[in-house]
Short mmCIF file of C-alpha atoms and ligand atoms in Angstrom, two decimals:
data_model
loop_
_atom_site.label_atom_id
_atom_site.label_comp_id
_atom_site.label_asym_id
_atom_site.label_seq_id
_atom_site.Cartn_x
_atom_site.Cartn_y
_atom_site.Cartn_z
CA MET A 1 -65.38 -16.57 293.55
CA PRO A 2 -69.03 -15.87 292.61
CA LEU A 3 -69.54 -16.09 288.85
CA SER A 4 -71.89 -13.91 286.86
CA PRO A 5 -75.13 -15.69 285.91
CA LEU A 6 -74.75 -14.55 282.28
CA PRO A 7 -71.83 -14.17 279.88
CA ASP A 8 -70.62 -10.57 279.56
CA TYR A 9 -71.88 -9.97 276.00
CA ARG A 10 -71.24 -6.17 275.91
CA ASP A 11 -71.78 -5.10 272.28
CA PRO A 12 -75.04 -6.07 270.56
CA CYS A 13 -74.94 -8.97 268.11
CA GLY A 14 -74.44 -7.76 264.51
CA TRP A 15 -76.40 -10.63 262.96
CA ASN A 16 -79.37 -9.73 265.15
CA ARG A 17 -79.10 -6.04 264.26
CA MET A 18 -79.25 -6.87 260.56
CA LEU A 19 -82.70 -8.46 261.00
CA PRO A 20 -85.97 -6.55 261.47
CA ALA A 21 -86.70 -5.58 265.08
CA ARG A 22 -88.33 -8.36 267.10
CA GLN A 23 -90.50 -8.09 270.20
CA PRO A 24 -89.00 -10.35 272.91
CA ARG A 25 -91.34 -12.53 274.97
CA PRO A 26 -92.02 -11.05 278.43
CA PRO A 27 -89.84 -12.01 281.41
CA ALA A 28 -90.99 -14.66 283.87
CA GLU A 29 -93.10 -13.22 286.72
CA GLY A 30 -94.74 -14.63 289.85
CA ARG A 31 -95.08 -18.31 290.65
CA ILE A 32 -94.84 -20.76 287.75
CA ARG A 33 -95.23 -24.54 287.86
CA ALA A 34 -93.96 -26.88 285.15
CA ARG A 35 -92.92 -30.45 284.66
CA TYR A 36 -89.74 -29.40 282.86
CA ALA A 37 -87.75 -26.15 283.15
CA ILE A 38 -84.91 -25.44 280.75
CA VAL A 39 -82.38 -22.75 281.52
CA GLY A 40 -80.90 -21.22 278.34
CA ALA A 41 -82.57 -20.81 274.94
CA GLY A 42 -79.59 -21.54 272.72
CA TYR A 43 -79.40 -24.44 270.27
CA THR A 44 -79.04 -26.95 273.12
CA GLY A 45 -81.92 -25.65 275.23
CA LEU A 46 -84.36 -25.23 272.35
CA ALA A 47 -83.59 -28.69 270.91
CA ALA A 48 -84.19 -30.18 274.36
CA ALA A 49 -87.48 -28.27 274.71
CA ARG A 50 -88.80 -29.35 271.30
CA ARG A 51 -87.86 -32.98 271.87
CA LEU A 52 -89.38 -33.05 275.38
CA HIS A 53 -92.62 -31.79 273.90
CA GLU A 54 -92.58 -34.42 271.14
CA LEU A 55 -92.05 -37.23 273.65
CA ASP A 56 -94.26 -35.89 276.45
CA PRO A 57 -96.82 -33.66 274.69
CA SER A 58 -99.09 -33.01 277.66
CA ALA A 59 -96.28 -31.83 279.97
CA ALA A 60 -95.86 -28.16 280.85
CA ILE A 61 -92.45 -26.93 279.68
CA VAL A 62 -90.84 -23.58 280.41
CA VAL A 63 -87.66 -22.15 278.89
CA LEU A 64 -85.89 -19.30 280.67
CA GLU A 65 -83.45 -17.19 278.66
CA GLY A 66 -81.24 -14.64 280.41
CA THR A 67 -81.04 -12.26 277.47
CA GLU A 68 -83.08 -11.77 274.28
CA ILE A 69 -83.30 -14.42 271.60
CA GLY A 70 -80.64 -13.59 269.03
CA GLU A 71 -78.40 -11.89 271.59
CA GLY A 72 -76.97 -15.08 273.13
CA SER A 73 -74.02 -16.94 271.61
CA SER A 74 -76.38 -19.00 269.44
CA GLY A 75 -77.03 -15.75 267.54
CA ARG A 76 -73.45 -14.49 267.76
CA ASN A 77 -71.52 -17.20 265.97
CA SER A 78 -70.12 -17.43 262.43
CA GLY A 79 -72.96 -19.58 261.10
CA PHE A 80 -70.86 -22.53 259.85
CA ALA A 81 -72.81 -25.78 260.07
CA ASN A 82 -71.52 -29.13 258.95
CA PRO A 83 -73.47 -32.38 259.04
CA ARG A 84 -70.30 -34.34 258.21
CA ASP A 85 -67.34 -32.76 259.80
CA SER A 86 -64.56 -35.03 260.76
CA LYS A 87 -63.10 -37.15 258.05
CA ILE A 88 -60.19 -35.92 256.06
CA GLY A 89 -56.69 -37.12 256.89
CA LEU A 90 -57.75 -39.59 259.54
CA SER A 91 -56.33 -43.03 260.27
CA THR A 92 -58.53 -46.12 260.03
CA THR A 93 -59.44 -46.31 263.73
CA GLN A 94 -60.12 -42.60 263.82
CA MET A 95 -62.17 -43.03 260.67
CA GLU A 96 -64.51 -45.42 262.48
CA ARG A 97 -65.01 -42.89 265.27
CA ALA A 98 -65.38 -40.09 262.73
CA GLU A 99 -68.14 -42.01 260.98
CA LYS A 100 -70.01 -42.40 264.27
CA LEU A 101 -69.50 -38.74 265.17
CA ASN A 102 -70.82 -37.85 261.75
CA GLU A 103 -73.96 -39.89 262.38
CA PHE A 104 -74.71 -37.76 265.44
CA ALA A 105 -73.79 -34.54 263.64
CA GLY A 106 -76.09 -35.61 260.78
CA GLU A 107 -78.89 -36.19 263.29
CA GLY A 108 -78.42 -32.70 264.79
CA PHE A 109 -78.38 -31.08 261.38
CA ALA A 110 -81.46 -33.01 260.25
CA TYR A 111 -83.29 -31.92 263.42
CA LEU A 112 -82.53 -28.28 262.57
CA LEU A 113 -83.72 -28.76 258.98
CA GLU A 114 -86.91 -30.38 260.25
CA ALA A 115 -87.56 -27.42 262.57
CA MET A 116 -87.05 -25.00 259.67
CA GLU A 117 -89.40 -26.96 257.45
CA LYS A 118 -92.13 -27.47 260.08
CA GLY A 119 -91.82 -23.90 261.35
CA GLY A 120 -91.70 -22.46 257.83
CA PHE A 121 -88.85 -20.07 258.55
CA SER A 122 -85.62 -19.48 256.71
CA CYS A 123 -82.16 -18.44 257.88
CA GLU A 124 -80.28 -17.90 254.61
CA LEU A 125 -79.11 -21.52 254.73
CA GLU A 126 -76.87 -22.28 251.79
CA ARG A 127 -74.76 -25.27 250.89
CA THR A 128 -71.48 -23.61 250.00
CA GLY A 129 -69.00 -26.37 250.71
CA ARG A 130 -66.15 -25.51 253.01
CA ILE A 131 -62.73 -24.01 252.37
CA THR A 132 -59.83 -24.44 254.77
CA GLY A 133 -57.13 -21.91 253.96
CA ALA A 134 -53.43 -21.67 254.89
CA ALA A 135 -51.48 -18.44 255.10
CA THR A 136 -48.30 -19.96 256.60
CA GLU A 137 -45.96 -22.79 255.59
CA LEU A 138 -47.05 -24.76 258.67
CA GLY A 139 -50.66 -24.32 257.61
CA ALA A 140 -49.85 -25.32 254.05
CA THR A 141 -48.30 -28.57 255.33
CA LYS A 142 -51.54 -29.30 257.13
CA ILE A 143 -53.61 -28.57 254.01
CA ARG A 144 -51.43 -30.89 251.92
CA ALA A 145 -51.91 -33.65 254.53
CA MET A 146 -55.68 -33.05 254.43
CA ALA A 147 -55.65 -33.32 250.64
CA GLU A 148 -53.61 -36.53 250.86
CA GLY A 149 -56.10 -37.96 253.39
CA ALA A 150 -59.02 -36.95 251.16
CA ARG A 151 -57.35 -38.63 248.16
CA SER A 152 -56.62 -41.86 250.01
CA HIS A 153 -60.16 -42.06 251.46
CA GLY A 154 -61.75 -41.14 248.15
CA PHE A 155 -63.48 -37.94 249.40
CA ALA A 156 -64.45 -35.38 246.82
CA HIS A 157 -62.23 -32.32 247.28
CA GLU A 158 -60.33 -29.68 245.40
CA PHE A 159 -56.78 -28.61 246.30
CA LEU A 160 -56.26 -24.92 245.60
CA ASP A 161 -52.91 -23.22 245.11
CA ALA A 162 -52.48 -19.50 245.82
CA GLU A 163 -53.86 -18.59 242.42
CA GLY A 164 -56.87 -20.89 242.91
CA MET A 165 -57.58 -19.32 246.31
CA HIS A 166 -57.39 -15.86 244.77
CA ARG A 167 -59.88 -16.84 242.06
CA LEU A 168 -62.26 -18.30 244.63
CA ILE A 169 -62.25 -15.69 247.41
CA GLY A 170 -60.58 -12.69 245.80
CA SER A 171 -57.72 -12.58 248.31
CA GLU A 172 -54.00 -13.11 247.63
CA TYR A 173 -53.37 -13.72 251.33
CA TYR A 174 -53.46 -17.52 251.28
CA ARG A 175 -50.74 -19.90 250.10
CA CYS A 176 -53.14 -22.73 249.45
CA GLY A 177 -56.42 -24.27 250.55
CA ILE A 178 -58.71 -27.25 250.27
CA ARG A 179 -62.36 -27.11 249.34
CA THR A 180 -64.75 -29.91 250.27
CA GLU A 181 -68.35 -30.33 249.22
CA GLU A 182 -69.97 -30.58 252.64
CA GLY A 183 -70.56 -27.42 254.58
CA TYR A 184 -73.39 -24.94 255.04
CA LEU A 185 -73.52 -21.29 255.92
CA LEU A 186 -76.48 -19.61 257.58
CA GLN A 187 -77.55 -16.47 259.44
CA PRO A 188 -77.29 -17.61 263.08
CA ALA A 189 -79.55 -14.96 264.62
CA ALA A 190 -82.25 -15.78 262.04
CA LEU A 191 -81.89 -19.47 262.90
CA ILE A 192 -82.20 -19.05 266.67
CA ARG A 193 -85.10 -16.57 266.27
CA GLY A 194 -86.84 -19.03 263.94
CA LEU A 195 -86.33 -21.90 266.38
CA ALA A 196 -87.66 -19.83 269.30
CA ASP A 197 -90.56 -18.18 267.50
CA THR A 198 -91.95 -21.48 266.14
CA LEU A 199 -91.88 -23.42 269.41
CA PRO A 200 -95.18 -25.22 270.00
CA PRO A 201 -97.55 -23.13 272.17
CA ALA A 202 -97.24 -25.68 274.99
CA ILE A 203 -93.65 -24.53 275.52
CA ARG A 204 -93.56 -21.20 277.38
CA LEU A 205 -90.48 -19.14 276.64
CA PHE A 206 -89.48 -16.26 278.92
CA GLU A 207 -86.79 -13.84 277.78
CA ASN A 208 -84.65 -11.42 279.79
CA SER A 209 -85.04 -13.81 282.73
CA PRO A 210 -81.61 -14.80 284.05
CA VAL A 211 -81.93 -17.70 286.46
CA LEU A 212 -80.07 -16.72 289.61
CA GLY A 213 -80.21 -20.02 291.46
CA VAL A 214 -81.60 -23.55 291.42
CA GLU A 215 -82.56 -25.05 294.77
CA ALA A 216 -82.33 -28.75 295.50
CA GLY A 217 -85.51 -30.67 296.36
CA SER A 218 -88.48 -32.18 294.65
CA PRO A 219 -89.78 -30.19 292.88
CA ARG A 220 -86.75 -27.98 292.30
CA ARG A 221 -87.11 -24.21 292.66
CA LEU A 222 -85.55 -21.76 290.23
CA ARG A 223 -85.24 -18.08 291.04
CA THR A 224 -85.20 -15.14 288.66
CA ALA A 225 -85.48 -11.45 289.62
CA LYS A 226 -89.29 -11.54 289.43
CA ALA A 227 -90.32 -15.21 289.44
CA GLU A 228 -90.11 -18.47 291.29
CA ILE A 229 -90.45 -21.53 289.07
CA GLU A 230 -91.13 -25.01 290.40
CA ALA A 231 -90.22 -27.90 288.13
CA ASP A 232 -89.84 -31.65 288.54
CA ILE A 233 -86.97 -31.78 286.09
CA VAL A 234 -84.49 -29.02 285.23
CA ILE A 235 -82.03 -28.85 282.35
CA LEU A 236 -79.12 -26.41 282.52
CA ALA A 237 -78.46 -25.62 278.86
CA THR A 238 -76.32 -22.56 279.56
CA ASN A 239 -73.08 -23.88 278.07
CA ALA A 240 -70.06 -22.57 280.05
CA ALA A 241 -72.34 -20.41 282.24
CA ILE A 242 -73.25 -23.68 284.01
CA LYS A 243 -70.24 -22.89 286.22
CA HIS A 244 -72.36 -20.16 287.82
CA PHE A 245 -74.55 -22.93 289.27
CA GLY A 246 -71.48 -24.65 290.74
CA PHE A 247 -71.15 -27.44 288.17
CA TRP A 248 -68.21 -28.56 286.05
CA ARG A 249 -65.88 -25.77 287.11
CA ASP A 250 -63.05 -28.29 286.91
CA GLY A 251 -63.56 -29.06 283.23
CA LEU A 252 -64.89 -26.08 281.29
CA VAL A 253 -63.14 -22.95 280.13
CA THR A 254 -65.15 -19.95 278.96
CA ILE A 255 -63.62 -18.48 275.81
CA TYR A 256 -64.69 -15.13 274.42
CA THR A 257 -64.22 -14.83 270.68
CA TYR A 258 -65.09 -11.94 268.33
CA ALA A 259 -66.73 -11.28 265.01
CA GLY A 260 -67.28 -8.29 262.76
CA ILE A 261 -69.36 -7.60 259.67
CA THR A 262 -68.39 -4.94 257.15
CA GLU A 263 -70.61 -2.16 255.96
CA ALA A 264 -72.36 -2.88 252.64
CA MET A 265 -69.76 -2.39 249.91
CA ALA A 266 -70.00 -0.48 246.65
CA PRO A 267 -70.45 -2.79 243.63
CA GLU A 268 -66.83 -2.28 242.46
CA ASP A 269 -65.55 -3.32 245.93
CA ALA A 270 -67.94 -6.27 246.22
CA ALA A 271 -66.67 -7.46 242.82
CA ARG A 272 -63.34 -8.23 244.55
CA LEU A 273 -64.86 -10.80 246.92
CA GLY A 274 -64.66 -13.85 244.67
CA ILE A 275 -67.47 -16.33 244.02
CA PRO A 276 -70.98 -15.45 245.29
CA ALA A 277 -70.99 -17.56 248.49
CA TRP A 278 -68.11 -19.04 250.45
CA GLY A 279 -66.83 -19.60 253.98
CA LEU A 280 -63.23 -20.19 255.02
CA LEU A 281 -61.90 -21.77 258.17
CA PRO A 282 -58.24 -21.27 259.13
CA ALA A 283 -55.60 -24.02 259.01
CA HIS A 284 -54.72 -23.25 262.64
CA ARG A 285 -57.36 -23.30 265.38
CA LEU A 286 -56.35 -19.84 266.64
CA GLY A 287 -56.68 -18.42 263.12
CA THR A 288 -59.28 -16.16 261.53
CA THR A 289 -62.54 -17.35 259.99
CA VAL A 290 -63.78 -15.38 256.99
CA ARG A 291 -67.03 -15.59 255.04
CA ARG A 292 -68.89 -13.68 252.44
CA ILE A 293 -72.39 -12.49 253.36
CA GLY A 294 -74.86 -11.88 250.57
CA ALA A 295 -73.72 -9.76 247.64
CA ASP A 296 -71.80 -7.03 249.39
CA ARG A 297 -70.59 -7.81 252.90
CA MET A 298 -67.92 -9.87 254.63
CA MET A 299 -67.61 -11.33 258.12
CA VAL A 300 -64.35 -11.95 260.01
CA ARG A 301 -64.07 -13.88 263.27
CA SER A 302 -60.91 -13.99 265.34
CA LEU A 303 -59.37 -13.45 268.83
CA TYR A 304 -59.67 -15.63 271.88
CA ALA A 305 -59.89 -14.33 275.44
CA TYR A 306 -59.79 -16.50 278.51
CA GLU A 307 -62.75 -16.17 280.89
CA LYS A 308 -63.04 -12.36 280.44
CA PRO A 309 -64.10 -10.22 277.47
CA ILE A 310 -61.71 -7.99 275.53
CA ALA A 311 -62.30 -4.21 275.45
CA PRO A 312 -64.63 -3.52 272.48
CA ALA A 313 -62.22 -0.94 270.91
CA ARG A 314 -59.37 -3.46 270.94
CA ALA A 315 -61.56 -6.16 269.38
CA ARG A 316 -62.62 -3.74 266.63
CA GLU A 317 -59.05 -2.74 265.84
CA ALA A 318 -57.82 -6.34 265.72
CA LEU A 319 -60.70 -7.57 263.52
CA THR A 320 -60.33 -4.61 261.17
CA GLY A 321 -56.64 -5.56 260.83
CA CYS A 322 -57.60 -9.19 260.03
CA PHE A 323 -59.93 -8.00 257.27
CA HIS A 324 -57.58 -5.40 255.75
CA ARG A 325 -54.59 -7.78 255.72
CA ARG A 326 -56.66 -10.17 253.60
CA TYR A 327 -58.14 -7.44 251.38
CA PRO A 328 -55.60 -4.55 251.34
CA GLU A 329 -57.36 -2.93 248.39
CA LEU A 330 -60.48 -2.60 250.63
CA ARG A 331 -58.76 -0.59 253.36
CA HIS A 332 -61.43 2.09 253.06
CA VAL A 333 -64.14 -0.48 254.02
CA THR A 334 -64.99 -0.45 257.74
CA LEU A 335 -66.68 -2.92 260.07
CA GLU A 336 -70.24 -1.82 260.74
CA HIS A 337 -70.83 -4.36 263.52
CA VAL A 338 -68.34 -5.87 266.00
CA TRP A 339 -69.31 -8.12 268.87
CA GLY A 340 -68.09 -10.93 271.09
CA GLY A 341 -69.65 -14.15 272.26
CA THR A 342 -68.69 -17.15 274.30
CA THR A 343 -67.98 -20.75 273.69
CA ALA A 344 -67.06 -23.49 276.17
CA LEU A 345 -63.82 -25.37 275.64
CA THR A 346 -62.75 -28.60 277.30
CA MET A 347 -59.22 -30.07 277.41
CA ASN A 348 -59.95 -33.15 275.31
CA GLY A 349 -62.71 -31.63 273.14
CA SER A 350 -65.45 -33.82 274.68
CA PRO A 351 -68.60 -32.23 276.12
CA ARG A 352 -69.93 -32.57 279.67
CA TRP A 353 -73.38 -34.03 279.45
CA GLY A 354 -75.99 -35.84 281.53
CA LEU A 355 -77.38 -36.13 285.05
CA LEU A 356 -75.96 -33.72 287.62
CA GLU A 357 -78.17 -34.50 290.60
CA PRO A 358 -81.62 -36.07 290.94
CA GLY A 359 -83.96 -34.03 288.74
CA LEU A 360 -81.13 -31.86 287.38
CA HIS A 361 -79.35 -32.35 284.04
CA GLY A 362 -76.84 -30.37 282.02
CA SER A 363 -75.05 -30.12 278.70
CA ALA A 364 -72.00 -27.95 278.04
CA GLY A 365 -68.73 -27.87 276.13
CA CYS A 366 -69.53 -27.71 272.42
CA ASN A 367 -65.96 -26.56 271.68
CA GLY A 368 -66.86 -24.01 269.06
CA SER A 369 -69.20 -26.17 266.98
CA GLY A 370 -72.39 -26.03 268.99
CA LEU A 371 -74.74 -25.23 266.15
CA VAL A 372 -75.08 -28.88 265.21
CA LYS A 373 -73.52 -30.52 268.29
CA GLY A 374 -75.61 -28.54 270.79
CA THR A 375 -78.72 -29.50 268.85
CA VAL A 376 -78.04 -33.23 268.99
CA LEU A 377 -76.89 -33.09 272.63
CA GLY A 378 -80.06 -31.22 273.65
CA LYS A 379 -82.27 -33.60 271.67
CA ARG A 380 -80.63 -36.70 273.11
CA LEU A 381 -80.74 -35.30 276.66
CA ALA A 382 -84.51 -34.98 276.33
CA GLU A 383 -84.71 -38.56 275.03
CA MET A 384 -82.69 -39.82 277.98
CA ILE A 385 -84.92 -37.98 280.45
CA VAL A 386 -88.23 -39.15 279.01
CA THR A 387 -87.41 -42.69 277.84
CA GLY A 388 -84.73 -43.58 280.39
CA ASP A 389 -82.40 -44.70 277.57
CA PRO A 390 -78.90 -44.09 279.03
CA GLN A 391 -77.56 -43.05 275.60
CA GLU A 392 -74.52 -45.33 275.78
CA ALA A 393 -73.72 -44.95 272.08
CA LEU A 394 -73.64 -41.16 272.31
CA ARG A 395 -71.49 -41.26 275.45
CA ALA A 396 -69.09 -43.74 273.85
CA VAL A 397 -68.62 -41.63 270.74
CA TYR A 398 -68.38 -38.16 272.30
CA GLY A 399 -66.54 -39.26 275.45
CA SER A 400 -66.51 -37.05 278.51
CA ALA A 401 -64.56 -33.89 279.21
CA ASN A 402 -61.61 -34.52 281.50
CA ARG A 403 -60.55 -32.34 284.39
CA ILE A 404 -58.41 -29.27 283.95
CA ALA A 405 -55.64 -28.34 286.39
CA PRO A 406 -56.89 -26.22 289.32
CA GLU A 407 -56.11 -22.52 289.65
CA PRO A 408 -53.63 -20.87 289.48
CA PHE A 409 -52.06 -23.56 287.23
CA ARG A 410 -55.03 -23.45 284.85
CA THR A 411 -54.66 -19.74 284.06
CA ILE A 412 -50.86 -19.95 283.83
CA GLY A 413 -51.13 -23.06 281.60
CA PHE A 414 -53.73 -21.42 279.37
CA HIS A 415 -51.60 -18.32 278.81
CA LEU A 416 -48.46 -20.39 278.12
CA VAL A 417 -50.20 -22.68 275.63
CA SER A 418 -51.98 -19.84 273.88
CA ALA A 419 -48.71 -17.83 273.57
CA LEU A 420 -47.10 -20.91 271.98
CA GLU A 421 -50.06 -21.54 269.70
CA ARG A 422 -50.23 -17.87 268.67
CA ARG A 423 -46.61 -18.10 267.52
CA LYS A 424 -47.46 -21.20 265.52
CA ALA A 425 -50.61 -19.63 264.08
CA GLY A 426 -48.72 -16.49 262.94
CA ALA A 427 -50.35 -15.12 259.80
CA GLU A 428 -53.33 -17.48 260.12
CA MET A 429 -54.62 -14.99 262.73
C1 FAD B 1 -67.99 -15.47 267.52
C2 FAD B 1 -68.38 -16.93 267.58
C3 FAD B 1 -68.32 -17.71 266.43
C4 FAD B 1 -68.73 -19.06 266.46
N1 FAD B 1 -68.84 -19.75 265.29
C5 FAD B 1 -69.45 -20.96 265.26
C6 FAD B 1 -69.77 -21.60 264.04
O1 FAD B 1 -69.53 -21.07 262.96
N2 FAD B 1 -70.39 -22.82 264.08
C7 FAD B 1 -70.70 -23.42 265.29
O2 FAD B 1 -71.24 -24.54 265.27
N3 FAD B 1 -70.43 -22.81 266.47
C8 FAD B 1 -69.83 -21.61 266.48
N4 FAD B 1 -69.60 -20.96 267.69
C9 FAD B 1 -69.95 -21.64 268.94
C10 FAD B 1 -71.46 -21.68 269.14
O3 FAD B 1 -72.01 -20.38 269.13
C11 FAD B 1 -71.76 -22.35 270.47
O4 FAD B 1 -71.13 -23.62 270.48
C12 FAD B 1 -73.26 -22.50 270.66
O5 FAD B 1 -73.86 -21.23 270.80
C13 FAD B 1 -73.56 -23.37 271.87
O6 FAD B 1 -74.96 -23.47 271.99
P1 FAD B 1 -75.62 -23.67 273.42
O7 FAD B 1 -77.07 -23.64 273.24
O8 FAD B 1 -75.02 -24.88 274.06
O9 FAD B 1 -75.09 -22.43 274.26
P2 FAD B 1 -75.45 -20.88 274.05
O10 FAD B 1 -75.66 -20.57 272.64
O11 FAD B 1 -74.40 -20.12 274.81
O12 FAD B 1 -76.85 -20.77 274.77
C14 FAD B 1 -76.95 -20.76 276.16
C15 FAD B 1 -77.97 -19.71 276.52
O13 FAD B 1 -78.12 -19.72 277.93
C16 FAD B 1 -78.32 -18.38 278.35
N5 FAD B 1 -77.96 -18.32 279.77
C17 FAD B 1 -76.73 -18.42 280.32
N6 FAD B 1 -76.85 -18.33 281.66
C18 FAD B 1 -78.16 -18.19 281.93
C19 FAD B 1 -78.90 -18.05 283.15
N7 FAD B 1 -78.30 -18.02 284.34
N8 FAD B 1 -80.25 -17.91 283.07
C20 FAD B 1 -80.89 -17.94 281.85
N9 FAD B 1 -80.21 -18.06 280.70
C21 FAD B 1 -78.88 -18.19 280.73
C22 FAD B 1 -77.41 -17.58 277.45
O14 FAD B 1 -77.80 -16.21 277.37
C23 FAD B 1 -77.55 -18.31 276.13
O15 FAD B 1 -78.54 -17.74 275.29
C24 FAD B 1 -69.13 -19.64 267.70
C25 FAD B 1 -69.15 -18.86 268.87
C26 FAD B 1 -68.79 -17.53 268.81
C27 FAD B 1 -68.86 -16.71 270.07
#
């Protein structure tokens, strides 16, 4: 079945709408020649472009983005970034792997910070720590195990009972939670705009230029509606949309997930939102993410749809329900922006990464945490291409995505597992 070259984004991205209007760079036109062509200007593609330029400064580099900067999934996410993510409640062997994973995550995060500093842009980055909240008994059991793991490994943390959660986030919805020190929140559309708008002039970025096909050969030829680009080396940094080009269809699932931001609240309503800045992840992976934005808004993220988007009205209704269940006294507050975006899931949580064919590379499968992971995978892909370093350490730590059952078993399996998980998640959703 032919796949669309771009994810079906439908509604505009709320984060992007909250920023001043921005003039996109013009689409690619005519014949263009470059040493490197990168398809996709998300975190992965832009990190790869910046690193290629650092290592090979005289090379011509082009980046082709199918939509506008800020309107892809790198602008549509919840803005949770964590340079040290995977520690609490882990066994000793897992701890060793977690430490190594954290080194790579730290490298990705540092590369983002460096870009912000060099480029002189800001994206409302704030170190808020991270709360994981439980609304069910199953979730509470998980939180207690996390707290036990944190205690035994000596990690700074705070266990919060229902009253503590209420004090922190102003909601009586949660039974308990755990708060750890690491964890940042940011405005994702401001980040991806900043990264794109401060690229060195040697990197040519074209927006609204979906790549329709990549031909084999040396150089390779890429086609858009109005341009033909020749490049010696091509990177497909399109996340799950790489399936459009015929790669990794056996290992990647495209998941649509949804977010909404409230209207600005009156001061007496905003006073109910707890401490000034916080972000909460759910105890169950199908649960709802919630965060405070600035003084007077909230964001909720929930819902998962397999391969196809949900009707916008249904997404709005479901997200509004998620918000009002947590803040019943704010039932008069509506969601001003609602939108969906995509993420690429793999069965075992490992990405697909590396050489696809001579002169053609790819990176996909960030499993919902691509802000930092996509950055390090894009950066390291550029290093592998220019220096020839096979990146054994990175491969060993991240592993490689395994195959998923073919259709129709894949779709049936997905629906069965997600029905089961939804029952388990219950009120975490
Ligand atoms: C609602 C939501 C909440 C999320 N929350 C978080 C979070 O809090 N923290 C976190 O780390 N991650 C989060 N994620 C996941 C995160 O957004 C992704 O992991 C991340 O965007 C992956 O980056 P990427 O550069 O690999 O891919 P993308 O951001 O998807 O970038 C790929 C780009 O390629 C473009 N493209 C695709 N096909 C073509 C083509 N044919 N031609 C040209 N361009 C093309 C796309 O338009 C896109 O801009 C969330 C995702 C969603 C949808």
